[in-house]
Short mmCIF file of C-alpha atoms in Angstrom, two decimals:
data_model
loop_
_atom_site.label_atom_id
_atom_site.label_comp_id
_atom_site.label_asym_id
_atom_site.label_seq_id
_atom_site.Cartn_x
_atom_site.Cartn_y
_atom_site.Cartn_z
CA MET A 196 -18.95 28.46 11.54
CA ARG A 197 -21.58 29.38 14.11
CA GLY A 198 -19.89 28.60 17.40
CA SER A 199 -16.90 30.83 16.65
CA GLN A 200 -19.34 33.77 16.31
CA ASP A 201 -21.56 33.02 19.30
CA TYR A 202 -18.72 32.21 21.74
CA LEU A 203 -15.86 34.54 20.90
CA GLN A 204 -13.99 33.99 24.20
CA ALA A 205 -14.42 30.23 24.37
CA SER A 206 -11.35 28.19 25.29
CA ARG A 207 -13.03 24.79 25.69
CA LEU A 208 -15.32 22.59 23.63
CA LEU A 209 -17.47 19.70 24.91
CA ILE A 210 -18.53 16.98 22.47
CA THR A 211 -21.03 14.26 23.35
CA ALA A 212 -21.02 11.28 21.00
CA GLY A 213 -22.34 7.77 20.75
CA ALA A 214 -20.26 4.65 21.30
CA GLY A 215 -20.38 3.45 17.68
CA GLY A 216 -20.23 4.75 14.15
CA SER A 217 -17.49 6.94 12.73
CA GLY A 218 -17.22 8.77 16.09
CA SER A 219 -16.64 5.62 18.12
CA TYR A 220 -14.30 5.76 21.10
CA ARG A 221 -12.43 2.83 19.55
CA TYR A 222 -11.47 4.65 16.33
CA ARG A 223 -8.02 6.19 16.14
CA VAL A 224 -8.92 8.38 13.16
CA TRP A 225 -11.63 10.09 15.25
CA LYS A 226 -9.17 11.01 17.98
CA SER A 227 -6.43 11.98 15.57
CA GLU A 228 -8.68 14.41 13.66
CA LEU A 229 -9.96 15.91 16.93
CA ALA A 230 -6.35 16.47 18.00
CA ALA A 231 -5.76 18.28 14.70
CA LEU A 232 -8.87 20.40 15.34
CA ALA A 233 -7.64 21.26 18.84
CA ALA A 234 -4.27 22.32 17.46
CA GLU A 235 -5.90 24.39 14.71
CA THR A 236 -8.44 26.22 16.92
CA GLY A 237 -6.52 26.33 20.21
CA LEU A 238 -9.51 24.80 22.02
CA ALA A 239 -9.25 22.15 24.72
CA ILE A 240 -11.69 19.51 23.43
CA THR A 241 -13.39 17.18 25.90
CA ILE A 242 -15.24 14.14 24.52
CA CYS A 243 -17.84 12.17 26.46
CA HIS A 244 -19.23 9.03 24.83
CA PHE A 245 -22.60 7.68 25.82
CA PRO A 246 -22.42 4.04 26.96
CA PRO A 247 -23.36 1.41 24.36
CA GLY A 248 -27.11 1.31 23.80
CA THR A 249 -27.78 4.75 25.26
CA SER A 250 -26.94 7.05 22.34
CA LYS A 251 -30.59 8.21 22.22
CA TRP A 252 -29.99 10.03 25.51
CA ASN A 253 -28.10 12.62 23.50
CA LYS A 254 -29.98 15.96 23.52
CA THR A 255 -29.26 16.35 19.81
CA GLY A 256 -31.28 13.23 19.12
CA HIS A 257 -34.20 14.47 21.25
CA ARG A 258 -34.31 18.11 20.23
CA LEU A 259 -33.09 18.08 16.62
CA PHE A 260 -33.41 14.74 14.83
CA SER A 261 -37.08 14.31 15.69
CA TYR A 262 -38.03 17.58 13.99
CA ILE A 263 -35.85 16.81 10.98
CA THR A 264 -37.55 13.44 10.64
CA LEU A 265 -40.95 15.10 10.71
CA ASN A 266 -39.82 17.56 8.07
CA TRP A 267 -38.64 15.02 5.46
CA ARG A 268 -41.23 12.35 6.22
CA GLY A 269 -42.40 10.73 2.99
CA ARG A 270 -40.04 12.75 0.82
CA PRO A 271 -37.47 10.88 -1.32
CA LEU A 272 -33.96 12.14 -0.59
CA THR A 273 -32.69 12.09 -4.16
CA SER A 274 -29.77 14.53 -3.87
CA HIS A 275 -27.70 16.47 -1.40
CA GLU A 276 -29.64 19.66 -2.22
CA VAL A 277 -32.89 17.97 -1.22
CA VAL A 278 -31.36 16.85 2.07
CA VAL A 279 -30.02 20.32 2.89
CA GLN A 280 -33.22 22.10 1.88
CA THR A 281 -35.28 19.67 3.98
CA ILE A 282 -33.15 20.08 7.11
CA ALA A 283 -32.87 23.87 6.97
CA PRO A 284 -36.63 24.75 7.41
CA ALA A 285 -36.90 22.73 10.65
CA ARG A 286 -38.49 24.90 13.33
CA ALA A 287 -39.88 24.29 16.82
CA SER A 288 -42.01 26.36 19.18
CA GLY A 289 -39.27 26.16 21.80
CA GLY A 290 -36.94 28.28 19.67
CA LEU A 291 -35.17 25.65 17.57
CA ARG A 292 -33.71 27.11 14.38
CA VAL A 293 -31.61 25.00 12.05
CA GLU A 294 -28.91 26.13 9.64
CA ALA A 295 -27.69 23.51 7.14
CA VAL A 296 -24.93 23.72 4.51
CA LEU A 297 -23.33 21.06 2.33
CA ASP A 298 -19.83 19.98 3.35
CA SER A 299 -18.00 19.19 0.12
CA SER A 300 -14.69 18.25 1.77
CA ASP A 301 -12.95 15.00 0.90
CA TYR A 302 -13.21 12.20 3.46
CA PRO A 303 -11.52 9.09 2.01
CA THR A 304 -12.15 5.69 3.51
CA GLY A 305 -9.48 3.20 4.51
CA VAL A 306 -7.39 5.68 6.54
CA ALA A 307 -5.59 4.23 9.56
CA ILE A 308 -3.48 5.78 12.31
CA SER A 309 -0.31 3.99 13.36
CA LYS A 310 0.44 3.14 16.99
CA LYS A 311 3.39 5.52 16.94
CA ARG A 312 1.27 8.47 15.84
CA MET A 313 -1.51 7.51 18.26
CA ALA A 314 0.93 7.46 21.17
CA GLY A 315 2.03 11.00 20.30
CA LEU A 316 -1.48 12.51 20.54
CA PRO A 317 -2.03 14.95 23.48
CA LEU A 318 -4.80 12.75 24.89
CA GLU A 319 -5.70 12.80 28.60
CA ARG A 320 -8.09 10.16 29.90
CA HIS A 321 -10.48 10.97 32.72
CA ALA A 322 -10.31 9.09 36.00
CA THR A 323 -13.87 7.78 35.52
CA HIS A 324 -14.38 5.57 32.47
CA GLY A 325 -11.28 6.83 30.70
CA ALA A 326 -12.15 4.88 27.55
CA TRP A 327 -15.37 6.90 27.14
CA ASN A 328 -14.28 10.23 28.64
CA TYR A 329 -11.09 11.96 27.57
CA ALA A 330 -9.70 15.33 26.55
CA LEU A 331 -7.43 16.51 23.75
CA ARG A 332 -5.34 19.56 24.58
CA PRO A 333 -3.94 21.93 21.97
CA ARG A 334 -0.27 21.10 21.60
CA ARG A 335 1.95 23.87 22.87
CA VAL A 336 5.34 24.59 21.27
CA SER A 337 7.78 25.91 23.84
CA SER A 338 10.84 26.08 21.62
CA PRO A 339 11.81 25.63 17.95
CA ALA A 340 13.30 22.23 18.84
CA ASP A 341 9.84 21.02 19.95
CA GLN A 342 8.24 21.88 16.62
CA ALA A 343 7.07 19.02 14.46
CA PRO A 344 9.05 18.36 11.28
CA ALA A 345 7.69 19.58 7.99
CA SER A 346 6.52 16.09 7.03
CA GLU A 347 4.45 15.85 10.23
CA SER A 348 2.92 19.31 9.84
CA ARG A 349 1.27 18.36 6.57
CA GLY A 350 -1.96 16.43 6.26
CA PRO A 351 -2.22 12.64 5.84
CA ALA A 352 -2.78 12.92 2.08
CA GLN A 353 0.37 15.02 1.61
CA ARG A 354 2.40 12.62 3.76
CA ARG A 355 1.21 9.67 1.70
CA GLN A 356 2.14 11.40 -1.54
CA ALA A 357 5.62 12.21 -0.22
CA THR A 358 6.09 8.60 0.93
CA LEU A 359 4.96 7.18 -2.42
CA ALA A 360 7.41 9.45 -4.22
CA LYS A 361 10.24 7.93 -2.16
CA LEU A 362 9.12 4.38 -2.95
CA ALA A 363 9.03 4.94 -6.71
CA GLY A 364 12.78 4.49 -7.17
CA PRO A 365 14.19 1.85 -9.52
CA ARG A 366 15.83 -0.01 -6.61
CA LEU A 367 12.37 -1.10 -5.40
CA THR A 368 10.23 -1.05 -8.56
CA GLY A 369 12.85 -2.36 -11.01
CA MET A 370 11.88 0.42 -13.45
CA THR A 371 13.07 3.90 -14.21
CA ALA A 372 10.74 6.84 -13.67
CA ALA A 373 10.02 7.03 -17.41
CA GLN A 374 9.23 3.29 -17.65
CA LEU A 375 6.94 3.48 -14.61
CA GLU A 376 5.13 6.45 -16.09
CA GLN A 377 4.69 4.65 -19.44
CA LEU A 378 3.32 1.57 -17.70
CA ALA A 379 0.88 3.69 -15.68
CA ALA A 380 -0.34 5.39 -18.86
CA ALA A 381 -0.78 2.03 -20.61
CA LEU A 382 -2.81 0.55 -17.74
CA ALA A 383 -4.91 3.66 -17.03
CA PRO A 384 -7.81 2.78 -19.43
CA ALA A 385 -8.06 -0.74 -18.01
CA GLN A 386 -8.01 0.61 -14.45
CA ALA A 387 -10.79 3.08 -15.25
CA ALA A 388 -12.90 0.35 -16.84
CA ARG A 389 -12.32 -1.99 -13.90
CA ALA A 390 -13.29 0.76 -11.44
CA GLN A 391 -16.51 1.48 -13.35
CA GLN A 392 -17.34 -2.23 -13.37
CA ARG A 393 -16.74 -2.42 -9.62
CA TYR A 394 -19.00 0.57 -8.94
CA SER A 395 -21.71 -0.95 -11.11
CA GLN A 396 -21.57 -4.25 -9.22
CA GLN A 397 -21.67 -2.48 -5.85
CA ARG A 398 -24.71 -0.37 -6.70
CA GLY A 399 -26.51 -3.18 -8.56
CA GLY A 400 -26.75 -1.38 -11.89
CA ARG A 401 -25.59 1.62 -13.84
CA ALA A 402 -25.13 4.97 -12.12
CA ARG A 403 -28.10 7.28 -11.67
CA ARG A 404 -26.54 10.62 -10.81
CA ALA A 405 -28.74 13.33 -9.36
CA THR A 406 -27.90 17.03 -9.42
CA GLY A 407 -25.57 18.02 -6.60
CA ASN A 408 -24.28 14.57 -5.73
CA VAL A 409 -20.62 14.66 -4.76
CA ARG A 410 -18.56 11.58 -5.57
CA ALA A 411 -15.81 10.97 -3.05
CA ARG A 412 -12.32 10.71 -4.43
CA PRO A 413 -10.52 7.39 -3.85
CA LEU A 414 -7.80 7.20 -1.25
CA SER A 415 -5.16 6.48 -3.89
CA GLY A 416 -4.99 7.21 -7.61
CA ASP A 417 -4.19 4.81 -10.44
CA ALA A 418 -0.46 5.56 -10.35
CA ALA A 419 -0.31 4.94 -6.59
CA ARG A 420 -2.23 1.68 -6.98
CA LEU A 421 0.22 0.51 -9.61
CA LEU A 422 3.21 1.42 -7.45
CA LEU A 423 1.89 -0.39 -4.36
CA THR A 424 1.02 -3.44 -6.44
CA LEU A 425 4.52 -3.54 -7.91
CA LEU A 426 6.08 -3.38 -4.44
CA TYR A 427 3.91 -6.24 -3.24
CA GLN A 428 4.23 -8.36 -6.38
CA ARG A 429 8.01 -7.92 -6.32
CA GLN A 430 7.96 -9.16 -2.70
CA ALA A 431 9.65 -6.05 -1.35
CA CYS A 432 7.35 -6.12 1.69
CA SER A 433 4.00 -7.38 2.91
CA MET A 434 0.63 -5.64 2.81
CA ASN A 435 0.82 -4.92 6.54
CA VAL A 436 4.12 -3.06 6.04
CA LEU A 437 2.58 -0.92 3.30
CA ALA A 438 -0.49 -0.28 5.47
CA ASP A 439 1.65 0.86 8.41
CA LEU A 440 3.79 3.04 6.17
CA LEU A 441 0.87 4.86 4.51
CA GLU A 442 -1.39 4.83 7.59
CA VAL A 443 -4.22 2.98 5.93
CA THR A 444 -5.92 -0.31 6.69
CA ALA A 445 -4.47 -3.58 5.42
CA THR A 446 -7.86 -4.33 3.81
CA CYS A 447 -7.54 -1.17 1.72
CA ILE A 448 -4.10 -2.28 0.47
CA GLY A 449 -5.38 -5.77 -0.24
CA ASP A 450 -8.32 -4.54 -2.34
CA LEU A 451 -6.27 -2.25 -4.56
CA VAL A 452 -3.52 -4.87 -5.02
CA LYS A 453 -6.09 -7.49 -6.04
CA GLU A 454 -7.62 -5.22 -8.68
CA THR A 455 -4.35 -3.96 -10.14
CA ARG A 456 -2.69 -7.38 -10.13
CA GLU A 457 -5.42 -8.76 -12.36
CA ILE A 458 -4.84 -5.92 -14.83
CA LEU A 459 -1.09 -6.62 -14.85
CA GLU A 460 -1.77 -10.29 -15.54
CA ASP A 461 -4.17 -9.43 -18.37
CA HIS A 462 -1.44 -7.32 -19.99
CA GLY A 463 1.20 -10.02 -19.48
CA ARG A 464 3.44 -7.85 -17.29
CA ASP A 465 6.12 -9.72 -15.36
CA THR A 466 7.10 -7.65 -12.32
CA GLY A 467 10.05 -9.80 -11.28
CA ALA A 468 11.34 -9.92 -7.70
CA ALA A 469 13.03 -7.24 -5.62
CA PRO A 470 16.59 -7.95 -4.47
CA VAL A 471 15.73 -7.11 -0.86
CA ARG A 472 12.73 -7.63 1.43
CA PHE A 473 11.65 -5.51 4.42
CA THR A 474 9.66 -6.71 7.41
CA THR A 475 9.00 -3.30 9.00
CA HIS A 476 7.91 0.03 7.55
CA ASP A 477 10.78 1.81 9.33
CA ALA A 478 13.35 -0.33 7.52
CA LEU A 479 11.61 0.24 4.16
CA LEU A 480 11.47 4.00 4.69
CA ALA A 481 15.12 4.13 5.81
CA PHE A 482 16.16 2.27 2.65
CA ALA A 483 14.10 4.62 0.47
CA ASP A 484 15.70 7.67 2.12
CA SER A 485 19.23 6.33 1.56
CA ASP A 486 21.12 5.77 -1.67
CA ARG A 487 22.64 2.40 -0.82
CA ARG A 488 22.25 -0.54 -3.15
CA PRO A 489 21.15 -4.00 -2.01
CA ALA A 490 24.05 -6.42 -1.61
CA ARG A 491 22.18 -8.97 -3.72
CA THR A 492 22.17 -6.57 -6.68
CA THR A 493 25.95 -6.17 -6.51
CA VAL A 494 26.44 -9.94 -6.35
CA THR A 495 24.13 -10.52 -9.33
CA GLU A 496 25.91 -7.89 -11.42
CA ARG A 497 29.29 -9.48 -10.71
CA LEU A 498 28.06 -12.98 -11.55
CA SER A 499 26.50 -11.76 -14.80
CA HIS A 500 29.78 -10.36 -16.15
CA PRO A 501 30.45 -11.52 -19.76
CA ALA A 502 33.76 -13.08 -18.70
CA LEU A 503 31.82 -15.52 -16.48
CA THR A 504 28.64 -16.09 -18.50
CA GLY A 505 30.19 -16.04 -21.97
CA LEU A 506 27.38 -13.71 -23.09
CA THR A 507 27.13 -9.97 -23.24
CA ARG A 508 24.78 -8.35 -20.77
CA ARG A 509 22.36 -7.60 -23.57
CA GLU A 510 22.39 -11.23 -24.76
CA LEU A 511 21.88 -12.39 -21.18
CA HIS A 512 18.91 -10.04 -20.79
CA GLU A 513 17.37 -11.29 -24.04
CA LEU A 514 17.87 -14.90 -22.93
CA THR A 515 16.20 -14.19 -19.59
CA THR A 516 13.28 -12.51 -21.36
CA ARG A 517 12.79 -15.46 -23.73
CA LEU A 518 12.77 -17.97 -20.88
CA ALA A 519 10.41 -15.96 -18.63
CA ALA A 520 7.19 -17.33 -20.18
CA ARG A 521 8.43 -20.93 -20.08
CA GLN A 522 9.55 -20.49 -16.49
CA SER A 523 6.08 -19.25 -15.51
CA ALA A 524 4.44 -22.19 -17.29
CA GLN A 525 6.83 -24.61 -15.62
CA ALA A 526 6.11 -23.11 -12.19
CA GLU A 527 2.37 -23.40 -12.76
CA ARG A 528 2.76 -27.02 -13.89
CA LEU A 529 4.79 -27.93 -10.82
CA THR A 530 2.28 -26.20 -8.55
CA CYS A 531 -0.55 -28.09 -10.23
CA GLN A 532 1.24 -31.39 -9.59
CA ARG A 533 1.75 -30.53 -5.92
CA ARG A 534 -1.89 -29.55 -5.32
CA GLY A 535 -3.17 -32.59 -7.25
CA GLY A 536 -5.13 -30.69 -9.89
CA PRO A 537 -5.76 -27.32 -11.50
CA ARG A 538 -6.60 -24.27 -9.41
CA GLN A 539 -10.31 -23.92 -8.72
CA PRO A 540 -12.07 -20.99 -10.48
CA GLY A 541 -12.15 -17.85 -8.37
CA THR A 542 -9.39 -18.89 -5.96
CA ARG A 543 -6.73 -16.36 -5.13
CA GLY A 544 -3.20 -16.98 -6.36
CA GLY A 545 -0.99 -15.79 -3.50
CA VAL A 546 2.39 -14.14 -3.74
CA PHE A 547 4.93 -16.25 -1.92
CA ARG A 548 8.44 -15.27 -1.04
CA GLN A 549 11.03 -16.55 -3.55
CA LYS A 550 14.62 -16.47 -2.42
CA ILE A 551 15.81 -16.84 -6.03
CA SER A 552 14.16 -14.83 -8.80
CA ASN A 553 13.63 -16.10 -12.35
CA SER A 554 16.52 -14.03 -13.73
CA GLU A 555 18.82 -15.37 -11.00
CA ARG A 556 17.70 -18.92 -11.82
CA VAL A 557 18.80 -18.45 -15.42
CA LEU A 558 22.12 -16.98 -14.27
CA LEU A 559 22.85 -19.84 -11.84
CA ALA A 560 21.92 -22.48 -14.41
CA LEU A 561 24.16 -20.80 -16.99
CA LEU A 562 27.14 -20.64 -14.62
CA TYR A 563 26.63 -24.25 -13.58
CA HIS A 564 26.22 -25.31 -17.23
CA ARG A 565 29.60 -23.73 -18.01
CA ARG A 566 31.15 -25.67 -15.07
CA LEU A 567 32.56 -22.55 -13.46
CA CYS A 568 32.02 -23.84 -9.94
CA THR A 569 30.07 -26.24 -7.74
CA LEU A 570 26.66 -25.85 -6.16
CA ASP A 571 28.25 -24.98 -2.82
CA VAL A 572 30.15 -22.10 -4.43
CA LEU A 573 27.00 -20.72 -6.11
CA ALA A 574 24.98 -20.95 -2.89
CA GLY A 575 27.78 -19.26 -0.97
CA ALA A 576 27.95 -16.42 -3.50
CA LEU A 577 24.27 -15.56 -3.04
CA GLY A 578 24.68 -15.68 0.72
CA ASP A 579 21.20 -16.56 2.03
CA VAL A 580 20.56 -19.57 -0.24
CA SER A 581 21.20 -23.19 0.71
CA ARG A 582 22.89 -25.75 -1.50
CA SER A 583 19.67 -27.74 -1.94
CA ALA A 584 17.72 -24.63 -3.01
CA ALA A 585 20.36 -23.75 -5.59
CA GLY A 586 20.38 -27.34 -6.84
CA ASN A 587 16.58 -27.41 -7.20
CA VAL A 588 16.37 -24.23 -9.27
CA ILE A 589 19.27 -25.32 -11.47
CA ARG A 590 17.67 -28.72 -12.05
CA GLU A 591 14.41 -27.05 -13.09
CA THR A 592 15.99 -24.34 -15.27
CA LEU A 593 18.77 -26.34 -16.93
CA PRO A 594 16.43 -28.20 -19.36
CA LEU A 595 14.97 -24.86 -20.49
CA LEU A 596 18.46 -23.47 -20.95
CA GLN A 597 19.61 -26.49 -22.95
CA GLN A 598 16.77 -25.97 -25.42
CA GLU A 599 18.27 -22.63 -26.42
CA ASP A 600 20.84 -22.37 -29.19
CA ARG A 601 24.17 -20.56 -28.96
CA ILE A 602 24.75 -21.29 -25.28
CA PRO A 603 28.48 -20.98 -24.44
CA GLY A 604 30.42 -24.12 -23.64
CA PRO A 605 32.53 -24.92 -20.57
CA ALA A 606 34.62 -22.07 -19.14
CA PRO A 607 38.44 -22.32 -19.17
CA THR A 608 38.68 -21.49 -15.44
CA ARG A 609 37.04 -23.21 -12.49
CA TYR A 610 36.63 -21.42 -9.16
CA ARG A 611 36.83 -23.27 -5.87
CA THR A 612 35.31 -20.67 -3.51
CA ALA A 613 32.57 -18.05 -3.66
CA ALA A 614 35.10 -15.33 -2.84
CA ASP A 615 37.21 -16.27 -5.85
CA LEU A 616 34.14 -16.28 -8.11
CA LEU A 617 32.97 -12.84 -6.95
CA ALA A 618 36.50 -11.46 -7.09
CA ALA A 619 36.77 -12.59 -10.71
CA GLY A 620 33.59 -10.68 -11.57
CA ALA A 621 34.84 -7.58 -9.74
CA THR A 622 38.27 -7.78 -11.37
CA ASN A 623 36.76 -8.10 -14.81
CA ASP A 624 34.47 -5.14 -14.12
CA THR A 625 37.48 -3.02 -13.17
CA ALA A 626 39.38 -4.07 -16.26
CA THR A 627 36.38 -3.36 -18.48
CA SER A 628 35.78 0.07 -16.98
#
């Protein structure tokens, strides 16, 4: 605000900063935002960090902070207005005059810069102590082909919103847009109450708001928290993949998943498992941009055809829903037996990769109960499942299935290979359509 008026012809800007804090030479966000400032103003920005332990050499600390400290000595800083009004009257006989205004911009925490974006910054390190001394040049566009894409020209918040919109498809969440919106509306009061409880615990009591205080907005809203939790709970990817994709820290993802997962458990929501898992954010984004379906989904749809299961798809869905609670109780009982006792209070229940979801367990047990094929054929149909894994889930699910009434008896046809079994489901689908 002031420098642009005092130095109209300036083409360079020198910044001296300490070695720690939010302006540390280690922080990628600091350098990324300075690169954005250089591109916006057209200034070549040079940054020189003071070595660790010498930040008090900065002239700002000598010539400004000392007078500000004298000005607000013994005065409680109860609001932002008090801080601004206490800084502004600072005067010195040497000509120091201070102008202070409140910056009400949004600066969310938890933001991270990926290695790919960091490598693309126009950063030039100096020959002497390049880690502490470097320059950021304004990026020049020589041709339309060198221009950044529209997604890169927007800010981090807009890029995150666009990415979240891509991830909200039913292929990853297992819900339609309307169902996801209804679930978000149902969980919103509980999320607000949980957030208020968290703020109260952090501050050590109820809020005491003074006039002029500005509360920072969270990095992600309730709907975004729900979406990210669903992706993680459904085992579509890990927290590190989500952090790299949204350019935030993994700790930020972990905190919001922990809070929202507890709310989902309180409401008895079963998220299920995604039919595909991604180990890199590039693969997840490429899948979200495409319209292809996971191969596992196609296989499951063929195996669940009424000609093979003896049940309509609606009856199969109702059966899977009825068995979901008993499957969860059985899984908890088996886990308790393996650990030698109940889970200790306060311990975190992790999300572990399951190659066979609960609905697929019911389907495999039903096909095996009807004697359609052998374990080898069922394992071969799923592709990435071994015979022993298929046998274990069938052995655990078959007693639950036998407790149900109106389960179809043996099938009239027995298939010898996985290809024949899948072909029968595809043929029946064609005939039905």
